Coordinates of C-alpha atoms and ligand atoms in Angstrom, one line a residue:
M107 CA -0.4 -0.2 0.1
M108 CA 0.8 3.6 -0.5
N109 CA 2.5 5.8 2.4
Y110 CA -0.4 8.3 1.7
Q111 CA -0.8 11.0 4.5
L112 CA -4.5 11.2 6.4
T113 CA -4.7 14.8 6.5
L114 CA -7.0 17.9 6.0
R115 CA -6.5 18.5 2.4
S116 CA -8.1 16.1 1.0
I117 CA -10.2 16.6 3.4
L118 CA -11.6 20.4 2.0
E119 CA -10.3 19.0 -0.9
R120 CA -13.1 16.3 -1.4
G121 CA -15.8 19.2 -0.1
E122 CA -14.5 22.2 -2.3
R123 CA -14.7 19.3 -5.8
L124 CA -17.5 17.1 -5.6
F125 CA -20.0 19.7 -4.0
P126 CA -19.2 23.4 -5.4
K127 CA -23.1 23.8 -5.2
K128 CA -24.1 22.4 -1.5
E129 CA -24.4 25.1 0.0
I130 CA -23.2 26.8 3.8
V131 CA -25.9 29.1 5.4
S132 CA -23.8 31.6 8.2
R133 CA -26.0 33.3 11.4
T134 CA -24.4 36.1 11.5
A135 CA -24.6 39.5 13.3
S136 CA -26.3 41.2 10.6
G137 CA -28.4 38.4 9.4
I138 CA -28.0 35.4 7.4
F139 CA -24.9 34.8 4.9
R140 CA -25.1 32.0 1.9
Y141 CA -22.5 30.5 -0.2
T142 CA -21.6 27.4 -2.5
Y143 CA -18.8 25.0 -0.5
A144 CA -17.1 27.0 -4.0
A145 CA -17.1 30.1 -2.5
Y146 CA -16.1 28.2 0.2
G147 CA -12.8 26.5 -0.9
Q148 CA -11.4 30.0 -2.2
R149 CA -12.6 31.7 0.5
T150 CA -10.7 29.7 2.9
R151 CA -7.6 29.4 0.7
R152 CA -7.6 33.3 0.3
L153 CA -7.6 33.6 3.9
S154 CA -4.3 30.8 3.8
S155 CA -2.9 33.5 1.7
A156 CA -3.3 36.2 3.8
L157 CA -1.8 34.5 7.5
A158 CA 1.0 33.5 5.2
S159 CA 1.4 36.9 4.1
L160 CA 0.9 37.6 7.4
G161 CA 4.2 35.2 8.0
V162 CA 2.4 32.7 9.2
K163 CA 4.8 29.4 9.1
R164 CA 4.5 25.5 9.6
G165 CA 3.2 24.3 13.1
E166 CA 2.7 27.8 14.6
R167 CA -0.4 28.6 16.9
V168 CA -3.0 31.0 14.9
A169 CA -6.6 31.5 17.5
T170 CA -9.4 32.1 17.1
F171 CA -12.5 33.7 19.3
A172 CA -15.6 33.2 17.9
W173 CA -18.9 32.1 17.8
N174 CA -20.4 29.6 15.0
H175 CA -20.6 30.9 11.9
H176 CA -18.7 30.7 8.2
R177 CA -15.7 32.9 9.0
H178 CA -15.0 30.3 11.5
L179 CA -15.7 27.3 9.6
E180 CA -12.7 29.0 6.6
A181 CA -10.7 28.7 10.0
Y182 CA -10.8 25.6 10.6
F183 CA -9.3 24.2 7.2
A184 CA -7.2 27.7 5.9
I185 CA -4.9 26.7 9.0
P186 CA -4.5 23.2 9.0
C187 CA -4.1 23.1 5.3
M188 CA -1.1 25.5 5.4
G189 CA 0.9 23.8 7.9
A190 CA -0.6 25.8 11.1
V191 CA -2.0 24.7 14.0
L192 CA -6.4 25.9 14.7
H193 CA -6.3 27.5 18.4
T194 CA -9.8 27.5 19.6
I195 CA -10.1 29.6 21.8
N196 CA -13.3 29.2 24.3
I197 CA -14.7 32.3 24.9
R198 CA -16.1 32.4 28.0
L199 CA -13.4 31.8 30.2
S200 CA -12.3 34.1 32.8
P201 CA -9.2 36.8 31.2
E202 CA -6.4 35.5 33.2
H203 CA -7.1 31.4 31.7
I204 CA -7.2 33.3 28.4
A205 CA -4.2 35.5 28.4
Y206 CA -2.7 32.2 29.9
I207 CA -3.2 29.6 27.2
V208 CA -3.4 32.5 24.5
N209 CA 0.6 32.4 26.0
H210 CA 0.9 28.8 26.4
A211 CA 0.7 27.7 23.1
E212 CA 2.3 30.7 21.7
D213 CA -0.3 32.2 19.2
S214 CA 1.2 34.4 17.2
I215 CA -2.6 35.8 14.7
L216 CA -5.9 35.9 17.0
L217 CA -8.4 36.6 14.8
V218 CA -11.6 37.7 16.6
D219 CA -15.6 38.5 16.2
E220 CA -16.1 42.2 16.1
D221 CA -18.5 41.4 19.5
L222 CA -16.1 40.0 21.3
L223 CA -13.3 42.3 20.6
P224 CA -14.1 43.8 24.8
V225 CA -12.5 40.4 25.6
I226 CA -9.8 40.7 24.2
E227 CA -9.0 44.8 25.2
K228 CA -9.1 43.1 28.5
V229 CA -6.4 40.6 27.9
H230 CA -4.5 42.2 25.3
D231 CA -1.7 44.3 26.6
Q232 CA -0.9 40.9 29.0
L233 CA -0.8 38.4 25.7
S234 CA 3.2 38.7 24.4
T235 CA 3.7 36.4 21.5
I236 CA 0.4 37.8 19.4
R237 CA 2.1 39.8 16.6
A238 CA -1.2 40.4 14.3
Y239 CA -5.3 40.3 16.0
V240 CA -7.7 40.6 12.0
I241 CA -11.3 41.4 13.5
M242 CA -14.0 39.4 11.7
T243 CA -17.3 41.4 11.0
D244 CA -19.6 41.6 8.6
K245 CA -18.9 46.2 8.0
P246 CA -16.9 47.6 5.8
E247 CA -15.0 49.5 9.1
L248 CA -12.8 48.5 11.5
P249 CA -14.4 49.2 14.7
E250 CA -12.3 51.7 17.1
T251 CA -10.2 49.7 19.2
A252 CA -6.7 49.4 21.8
L253 CA -5.4 46.2 19.5
R254 CA -1.9 46.7 17.5
P255 CA -1.3 45.8 14.7
V256 CA -4.9 45.0 13.7
Y257 CA -6.1 43.5 10.6
S258 CA -9.9 43.6 8.9
Y259 CA -10.5 39.9 8.2
E260 CA -12.5 40.5 5.0
Q261 CA -9.7 43.3 3.3
L262 CA -6.7 40.4 4.4
L263 CA -9.2 38.0 1.8
E264 CA -9.7 40.5 -0.5
Q265 CA -6.1 40.8 -1.6
G266 CA -5.3 36.9 -0.5
D267 CA -5.5 34.1 -3.6
P268 CA -8.4 32.2 -4.3
C269 CA -6.1 29.1 -5.6
Y270 CA -3.8 29.0 -2.7
A271 CA -2.2 25.9 -3.4
Y272 CA -2.0 23.3 -0.3
P273 CA 2.0 21.6 0.8
E274 CA 1.5 18.1 -0.1
D275 CA 4.5 16.7 2.5
I276 CA 2.4 17.6 5.6
D277 CA 3.1 14.8 8.3
E278 CA -0.5 13.4 9.5
N279 CA 1.1 13.1 12.4
A280 CA 1.9 17.0 12.6
P281 CA -0.8 18.7 14.7
M282 CA -3.2 20.2 13.6
G283 CA -5.2 21.9 15.9
M284 CA -5.2 22.7 20.1
C285 CA -8.5 23.6 22.3
Y286 CA -8.1 23.1 26.2
T287 CA -10.0 21.8 28.5
S288 CA -10.4 23.1 32.5
A289 CA -8.8 21.5 34.8
T290 CA -10.9 20.9 38.8
T291 CA -8.4 23.5 39.8
G292 CA -5.5 25.7 38.3
N293 CA -5.1 26.9 34.5
P294 CA -7.2 24.7 31.6
K295 CA -4.9 22.0 30.3
G296 CA -4.2 21.8 26.0
V297 CA -4.8 19.1 24.5
V298 CA -3.4 18.2 20.7
Y299 CA -5.3 16.8 17.7
S300 CA -3.2 15.6 14.7
H301 CA -4.5 15.7 10.8
R302 CA -4.0 11.7 11.0
G303 CA -6.6 11.6 14.9
V304 CA -9.2 14.4 12.9
F305 CA -9.1 12.2 9.8
L306 CA -9.6 9.1 10.6
H307 CA -12.1 10.0 13.7
S308 CA -14.0 11.7 11.0
M309 CA -14.0 8.7 8.7
V310 CA -15.9 6.9 11.7
F311 CA -18.7 10.0 13.0
G312 CA -20.2 9.0 9.2
M313 CA -20.1 5.9 10.4
A314 CA -23.0 4.1 9.9
D315 CA -23.3 2.7 13.2
T316 CA -22.3 5.9 15.3
V317 CA -23.8 9.2 14.0
G318 CA -24.1 8.3 10.7
L319 CA -23.4 11.1 9.4
S320 CA -23.7 11.6 4.8
E321 CA -24.7 14.0 2.3
N322 CA -28.2 13.7 3.1
D323 CA -27.6 15.6 6.0
T324 CA -27.5 19.3 6.7
T325 CA -25.9 19.6 9.7
M326 CA -26.7 22.3 12.8
P327 CA -23.4 21.8 15.1
I328 CA -24.8 23.5 18.1
V329 CA -22.0 22.3 20.7
P330 CA -19.1 25.4 19.6
M331 CA -16.8 26.1 17.6
F332 CA -14.3 26.2 20.7
H333 CA -15.6 22.8 22.4
A334 CA -13.5 19.8 21.3
N335 CA -13.7 20.7 16.8
A336 CA -17.6 21.2 18.0
W337 CA -17.1 17.9 18.3
G338 CA -15.9 17.4 14.4
I339 CA -19.2 17.9 13.1
P340 CA -17.5 21.0 10.6
F341 CA -14.5 18.6 9.1
T342 CA -16.9 15.6 8.6
S343 CA -20.0 17.8 6.6
V344 CA -16.6 19.4 4.3
W345 CA -16.1 15.8 3.5
L346 CA -18.9 14.3 2.8
G347 CA -20.7 17.6 1.4
S348 CA -23.0 17.4 4.2
K349 CA -25.0 21.1 3.9
Q350 CA -24.0 23.3 7.1
V351 CA -25.8 25.6 9.4
L352 CA -23.7 27.6 11.8
P353 CA -26.0 29.7 14.8
G354 CA -23.3 32.6 14.8
P355 CA -23.6 34.5 17.9
A356 CA -24.9 34.1 21.2
P357 CA -28.2 31.6 19.3
T358 CA -31.6 31.0 22.4
P359 CA -33.5 28.1 22.1
A360 CA -36.0 30.7 18.9
V361 CA -33.2 31.3 17.0
L362 CA -31.8 27.6 17.3
L363 CA -35.2 26.8 16.3
D364 CA -36.7 28.6 13.7
L365 CA -32.8 27.6 12.0
I366 CA -34.1 24.3 12.1
Q367 CA -37.2 24.8 10.3
Q368 CA -36.4 27.2 8.3
E369 CA -33.3 25.0 6.8
K370 CA -34.5 21.6 7.5
V371 CA -31.5 21.2 9.6
T372 CA -31.5 16.9 9.5
L373 CA -29.2 16.3 12.6
A374 CA -27.9 19.2 15.6
A375 CA -25.6 18.8 18.3
G376 CA -25.3 19.9 21.1
V377 CA -25.1 19.2 25.0
P378 CA -28.4 18.4 28.2
T379 CA -29.0 22.0 28.7
V380 CA -29.2 23.2 26.0
W381 CA -31.5 20.3 23.7
L382 CA -33.3 20.8 27.5
G383 CA -34.0 24.4 26.7
I384 CA -35.2 23.2 22.8
L385 CA -37.7 21.6 25.0
K386 CA -39.4 24.3 26.3
G387 CA -39.4 26.2 23.4
L388 CA -41.3 23.0 21.7
E389 CA -43.7 23.9 24.8
E390 CA -43.7 27.6 24.4
G391 CA -44.0 27.9 20.2
Q392 CA -45.6 26.5 17.4
Y393 CA -42.1 24.8 15.0
D394 CA -42.2 22.4 13.0
I395 CA -39.2 21.0 13.6
S396 CA -40.2 16.8 11.7
S397 CA -36.8 17.4 9.6
L398 CA -34.9 16.4 11.9
R399 CA -33.7 12.2 11.7
A400 CA -31.6 12.8 14.4
V401 CA -30.4 15.1 18.3
L402 CA -27.0 14.0 18.9
C403 CA -26.2 14.9 23.0
G404 CA -23.2 14.7 24.4
G405 CA -21.0 16.5 27.3
A406 CA -23.0 15.3 29.9
A407 CA -25.1 12.8 31.1
A408 CA -28.6 12.9 29.0
P409 CA -31.8 12.5 31.7
R410 CA -33.9 10.1 30.5
G411 CA -36.7 12.7 29.9
M412 CA -36.2 14.7 28.0
I413 CA -34.7 11.6 25.5
K414 CA -37.7 10.1 26.2
A415 CA -40.0 13.5 25.2
Y416 CA -37.8 13.7 22.1
E417 CA -38.3 9.8 21.0
E418 CA -42.0 9.7 22.0
T419 CA -43.2 13.2 22.1
H420 CA -41.3 14.3 18.8
G421 CA -40.8 11.3 17.2
I422 CA -37.0 11.7 16.9
P423 CA -34.3 9.7 17.5
F424 CA -31.7 10.0 20.8
I425 CA -28.0 9.8 19.7
H426 CA -26.3 9.5 23.4
G427 CA -22.2 10.6 22.7
Y428 CA -20.0 10.5 25.1
G429 CA -16.2 12.0 25.0
M430 CA -13.9 14.6 26.3
T431 CA -11.4 17.0 24.9
E432 CA -8.9 14.5 24.9
T433 CA -11.0 11.9 22.9
T434 CA -10.9 14.3 19.8
P435 CA -14.7 13.9 21.2
L436 CA -16.7 11.2 20.1
A437 CA -15.6 8.1 21.9
I438 CA -18.3 6.1 22.8
S439 CA -22.1 6.0 21.2
S440 CA -25.4 4.5 21.7
R441 CA -26.4 2.9 18.7
L442 CA -28.9 -0.1 19.2
K443 CA -28.3 -3.5 17.8
S444 CA -30.9 -5.0 14.9
Y445 CA -32.3 -7.5 18.0
Q446 CA -32.4 -5.1 20.5
R447 CA -34.7 -3.2 18.6
S448 CA -37.7 -5.3 19.2
L449 CA -37.2 -4.5 22.4
S450 CA -40.2 -2.6 25.1
Q451 CA -40.0 1.3 25.2
D452 CA -39.3 1.2 28.4
E453 CA -36.7 -1.1 28.2
V454 CA -34.7 0.4 24.2
L455 CA -35.6 3.9 26.9
T456 CA -32.5 2.4 29.3
I457 CA -30.2 1.9 26.5
R458 CA -30.6 4.7 25.1
S459 CA -30.1 6.9 28.1
K460 CA -27.0 4.7 28.9
Q461 CA -23.9 6.8 26.8
G462 CA -23.7 3.7 24.6
I463 CA -21.1 1.7 23.0
L464 CA -17.5 1.9 22.1
V465 CA -17.2 3.5 18.6
P466 CA -14.8 1.5 16.0
G467 CA -10.9 2.6 16.1
L468 CA -10.8 2.3 20.0
E469 CA -9.8 0.3 22.8
M470 CA -11.2 0.4 26.6
R471 CA -10.7 -0.9 30.1
I472 CA -13.6 -0.1 32.8
V473 CA -10.7 -0.4 35.9
G474 CA -12.0 -0.9 39.5
Q475 CA -10.0 -1.6 42.7
N476 CA -9.8 -5.3 42.0
G477 CA -8.5 -5.3 37.8
D478 CA -10.8 -4.9 35.0
V479 CA -14.8 -4.7 36.1
A480 CA -17.4 -7.3 35.4
W481 CA -19.5 -6.7 32.6
D482 CA -22.7 -6.9 34.9
G483 CA -23.6 -3.7 34.9
E484 CA -22.5 -3.5 38.2
E485 CA -19.2 -3.1 39.6
M486 CA -18.2 0.1 39.1
G487 CA -14.0 1.4 38.0
E488 CA -12.3 4.0 35.5
L489 CA -12.8 4.6 32.1
L490 CA -9.5 4.8 30.1
L491 CA -9.0 5.2 26.3
R492 CA -6.7 4.4 23.6
G493 CA -6.9 5.2 20.2
P494 CA -5.9 7.0 17.4
W495 CA -8.2 10.3 17.9
I496 CA -7.2 9.9 22.1
A497 CA -4.7 12.7 22.8
S498 CA -1.3 11.3 24.6
E499 CA -0.6 14.1 27.0
Y500 CA -1.5 17.6 27.6
Y501 CA 0.5 19.7 25.5
N502 CA 3.4 21.2 28.4
D503 CA 1.9 20.7 31.1
H504 CA 3.2 18.4 34.3
R505 CA -0.3 17.6 34.7
S506 CA 0.3 14.7 32.1
A507 CA 1.4 12.5 33.4
E508 CA -1.5 12.0 36.1
A509 CA -3.9 11.3 33.1
F510 CA -1.9 9.5 30.4
V511 CA -0.2 6.0 32.1
D512 CA 1.1 3.4 30.7
G513 CA -1.0 4.5 26.7
W514 CA -4.0 4.9 28.6
L515 CA -6.6 8.2 28.8
H516 CA -7.9 7.9 32.9
T517 CA -11.2 10.0 31.8
G518 CA -11.8 10.6 35.7
D519 CA -15.3 8.8 35.0
V520 CA -16.3 6.2 36.9
A521 CA -18.7 3.3 34.2
V522 CA -20.1 0.4 34.5
I523 CA -20.4 -2.0 31.3
D524 CA -23.1 -4.3 31.0
E525 CA -23.0 -7.6 29.1
E526 CA -23.7 -6.3 25.7
G527 CA -20.8 -3.4 26.8
I528 CA -23.0 -1.7 26.4
V529 CA -21.3 1.9 29.1
K530 CA -23.1 4.0 31.6
L531 CA -21.5 6.7 33.8
V532 CA -22.0 6.6 37.3
D533 CA -20.4 10.0 37.4
R534 CA -17.1 12.3 37.3
T535 CA -15.3 11.1 40.3
K536 CA -14.7 13.9 41.3
D537 CA -19.3 14.5 41.6
L538 CA -19.5 11.4 43.2
I539 CA -21.7 11.3 46.3
K540 CA -19.3 9.6 49.8
S541 CA -21.8 9.1 52.6
G542 CA -20.7 6.8 55.5
G543 CA -18.7 5.3 53.1
E544 CA -20.9 4.2 50.2
W545 CA -21.3 6.0 47.0
I546 CA -24.2 8.1 45.6
S547 CA -24.2 8.8 41.5
S548 CA -25.2 12.3 41.6
V549 CA -26.3 11.6 38.1
D550 CA -28.4 8.8 38.5
L551 CA -31.0 11.1 41.2
E552 CA -30.4 14.3 39.0
N553 CA -32.2 12.4 35.9
A554 CA -34.7 11.1 38.3
L555 CA -36.2 14.1 39.2
M556 CA -35.6 15.4 36.2
A557 CA -37.9 13.2 34.9
H558 CA -40.5 14.3 37.1
P559 CA -43.6 16.5 34.8
A560 CA -42.7 20.0 36.7
V561 CA -38.6 20.3 36.7
F562 CA -36.8 22.4 33.8
E563 CA -33.3 21.3 35.6
A564 CA -32.4 19.4 38.6
S565 CA -28.5 19.4 39.7
V566 CA -27.1 17.1 42.5
V567 CA -24.3 17.8 44.7
G568 CA -21.9 15.7 47.9
I569 CA -23.0 19.1 50.5
P570 CA -20.0 17.6 53.4
H571 CA -21.5 16.3 56.3
P572 CA -20.3 16.2 59.8
K573 CA -21.8 12.5 60.5
W574 CA -22.2 10.9 57.0
D575 CA -19.2 13.1 55.1
E576 CA -21.0 14.0 52.4
R577 CA -24.6 14.4 52.0
P578 CA -26.4 14.4 48.2
V579 CA -28.2 17.7 47.5
A580 CA -30.5 18.7 44.6
F581 CA -31.1 22.0 43.6
V582 CA -34.4 22.0 41.0
V583 CA -35.3 25.0 39.1
L584 CA -39.0 23.9 38.2
K585 CA -40.5 24.7 35.4
A586 CA -42.5 28.5 35.4
A587 CA -45.9 26.8 35.8
N588 CA -45.1 25.1 38.2
R589 CA -42.9 27.8 40.8
E590 CA -45.8 27.6 43.1
S591 CA -47.1 24.6 43.5
V592 CA -44.4 22.0 44.0
E593 CA -42.8 21.7 47.2
K594 CA -39.1 19.4 48.4
Q595 CA -41.7 17.1 49.8
E596 CA -43.0 15.9 47.0
L597 CA -40.3 15.7 44.8
L598 CA -39.0 13.5 47.4
D599 CA -41.5 10.9 48.1
F600 CA -41.1 10.9 44.0
L601 CA -37.3 9.9 44.6
K602 CA -38.2 7.3 47.6
G603 CA -40.4 4.8 45.3
Q604 CA -36.9 4.5 42.9
F605 CA -34.0 4.6 45.5
A606 CA -33.0 2.6 48.5
K607 CA -33.9 5.8 52.5
W608 CA -29.9 6.4 52.5
W609 CA -29.5 7.5 49.0
L610 CA -32.6 10.5 48.5
P611 CA -31.2 14.2 49.3
D612 CA -31.0 15.4 52.4
D613 CA -32.6 18.6 51.6
V614 CA -34.4 20.4 47.6
V615 CA -33.1 24.1 46.5
F616 CA -34.9 25.0 44.7
L617 CA -32.9 27.9 42.1
E618 CA -33.6 30.4 39.9
E619 CA -31.1 28.7 38.0
I620 CA -28.6 26.3 38.2
P621 CA -24.9 27.9 37.4
K622 CA -23.5 26.5 34.0
T623 CA -20.2 26.1 33.1
S624 CA -18.1 28.2 30.5
V625 CA -19.9 24.9 27.3
G626 CA -22.9 25.0 29.4
K627 CA -23.4 22.2 31.3
F628 CA -23.6 22.4 35.5
M629 CA -21.0 23.9 37.5
K630 CA -21.2 21.7 40.2
R631 CA -18.7 23.0 41.6
S632 CA -19.9 26.1 41.9
L633 CA -23.3 25.5 44.1
R634 CA -20.8 22.9 46.2
E635 CA -19.1 25.9 47.4
Q636 CA -21.3 28.1 47.9
Y637 CA -23.3 25.9 49.3
K638 CA -20.6 24.0 51.4
D639 CA -22.5 24.9 54.7
H640 CA -25.7 24.2 53.6
L641 CA -26.1 21.0 56.1
V642 CA -23.2 21.7 58.8
S643 CA -26.8 23.6 61.2
S644 CA -29.5 20.7 60.7
V645 CA -26.9 17.7 62.4
Q646 CA -27.3 17.8 65.9
Ligands
LIG282 P1 -14.9 19.9 31.0 O1 -14.1 19.4 31.1 O2 -14.2 21.8 30.5 O3 -16.3 19.7 30.9 P2 -14.9 18.1 28.0 O4 -16.2 18.7 27.4 O5 -13.8 17.6 28.4 O6 -15.0 19.3 29.1 O7 -15.5 17.3 29.2 C1 -15.2 15.8 28.9 C2 -16.1 15.5 30.6 O8 -18.0 14.9 30.5 C3 -16.2 14.0 29.8 O9 -14.9 13.8 30.7 C4 -17.2 13.7 31.3 O10 -17.2 13.7 32.7 C5 -18.4 14.1 30.6 N1 -19.1 13.5 29.5 C6 -19.3 13.7 28.1 N2 -19.8 13.6 27.8 C7 -21.0 12.5 28.5 C8 -21.6 12.1 28.3 N3 -22.6 11.7 27.4 N4 -22.9 11.5 29.4 C9 -22.0 11.9 30.8 N5 -20.8 12.6 30.6 C10 -20.3 13.1 29.3

């Protein structure tokens, strides 16, 4: 066989040459922008040539600070195809963390959305390696800014070469991108993606038994493009020529629902809080979302009640995926095996609400106190992964040694596996609740609470307890219509039949909103911190 290098160049070339008429739809600050893959290819090459004229060399990190839109998609290919490294920065990080990661990655150029300029202006004097800022805006003139030197993205593209030829000698193991992931404490940790890893991941994303993305699809990544490659959807979509819909700045559920309806989106992807918000939007307004052939949900456990609402009320199949920034990200996905389709609705729902089975191409172990756990759905252990799109270290970071041991990524997730090989995540190690020496899964309790018809969102965390070490406390947001009518006891009674008595939360605290992380997951750390003394007085 040829020693063919698996790089992003051939992915881009396939998209632009074989699907020149297919569309990319992008919501920007000034409205909807539409163009074809042919035009996309030309603008992407213009961007590469403009970056080359700014002196960008192979291996150099070029950062983006942007929402999901067509310019970001251009950067997704323009930067890696010329041999540079696409560093997507999480726009919701604190100023200190933004400054840390830009300096740590040694980014040389920063592409930034106009509406996000104030965030970068706050830290620009600490960014020691940036030698040019490029502002992405729909307006003809550049806004007033303290950043220097500063260029207009559109003007750079005008001067760029639409036929810029990409090098053919890029090694498949060369870095193509990087993304920082939050750490429990301390600075974020950098994950570097290789061309080969993204190439193989994109291939697996298109397999019928994983997500099955295809040319027929109209894809909409709601998951931000700064978070774990928007789960790889832009890469696979370009390769297969799928129509893409990019939802732009600060999309609300109403904006997302309008886009699904108008553009006939078939596959949209987001974290559970996004899908909960969309369910609420569906209850409040009239939308036709029958174009959706699947809802892809990952990043945190999907509550059973929500899966049921999509599958049974709205008739939309639900694909539950598991992954991490360190895993490019797809590692596990929930698809029914052929003989499981005849199971009862309830049994199917139980399978759907587990994370699923390992995707082809990866290897997995679940290791408990006595080595690999039994496949009995009971014995818990830590999930370990390895494979061609699993990171092997954190970028220049001594914390690598904690997570990468003997060639395996230690995920920090506690899981069980049943005789079918279906993985169920019990909890993150740090979120498991330790009560009187026994473990309680916060995920199981919150999923049960979110199945109550009056509950919009619920998060359960372990709060220090003088006698039991920790006890669960539930934080609940009720649906607007139930705010006055539902009391704590009703929710505890609802849980009573489902769990052992010692699993029941010691308290239920009603909130207006549950704090969320920068990527929309429940921020348990902040609840733990804020309520750390909550149970002290109750134990006398
Ligand atoms: P962060 O740590 O900032 O949340 P990641 O997106 O990399 O960044 O998080 C990966 C983690 O998200 C996993 O280790 C796991 O705990 C959780 N996770 C991802 N997908 C799922 C899922 N389908 N079900 C439960 N937890 C999930």
